[in-house]
XYZ file of C-alpha atoms in Angstrom:
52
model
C 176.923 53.131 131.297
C 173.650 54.367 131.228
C 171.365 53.740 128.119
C 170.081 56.544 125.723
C 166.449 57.845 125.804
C 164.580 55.996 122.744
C 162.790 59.150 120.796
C 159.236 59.503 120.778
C 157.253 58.989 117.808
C 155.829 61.454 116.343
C 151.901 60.848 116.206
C 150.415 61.471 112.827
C 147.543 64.462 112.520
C 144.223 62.900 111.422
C 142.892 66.220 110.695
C 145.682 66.420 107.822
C 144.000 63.300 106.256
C 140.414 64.798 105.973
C 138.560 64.505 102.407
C 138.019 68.154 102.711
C 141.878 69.042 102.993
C 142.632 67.174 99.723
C 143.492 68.799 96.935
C 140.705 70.407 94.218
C 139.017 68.089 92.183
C 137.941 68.527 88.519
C 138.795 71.761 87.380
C 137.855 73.621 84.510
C 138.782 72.397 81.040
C 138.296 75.237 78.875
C 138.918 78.804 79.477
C 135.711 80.743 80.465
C 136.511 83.094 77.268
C 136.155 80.208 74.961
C 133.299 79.063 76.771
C 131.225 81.910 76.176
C 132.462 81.565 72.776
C 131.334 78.476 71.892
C 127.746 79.276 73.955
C 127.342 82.492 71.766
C 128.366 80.538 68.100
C 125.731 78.069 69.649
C 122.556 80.452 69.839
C 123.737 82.161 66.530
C 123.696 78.987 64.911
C 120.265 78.367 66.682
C 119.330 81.647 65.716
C 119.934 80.869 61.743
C 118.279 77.799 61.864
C 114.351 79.247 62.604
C 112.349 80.346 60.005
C 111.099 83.734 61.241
């Protein structure tokens, strides 16, 4: 009786492990309308507080 082929291995991809085929890193917290929100109360605010 004659013995069954063994199967190969499959070799792993080192390309698939690179740093720049991660996933994103720190996204953005707050929305970019409430961003320019906040940015706009902020020089307002600024704006109040000189004497002119």
């Amino acid at each position: 009786m004659k013995l069954k082929a063994m199967p190969k291995i499959k070799v792993r991809n080192p390309v698939a492990l690179s740093p720049l085929l991660q996933k994103g890193g720190i996204h953005e917290t707050e929305k970019p309308r409430a961003q320019h929100r906040r940015e706009r109360q902020n020089t307002k605010q600024q704006l109040r507080k000189e004497v002119w």
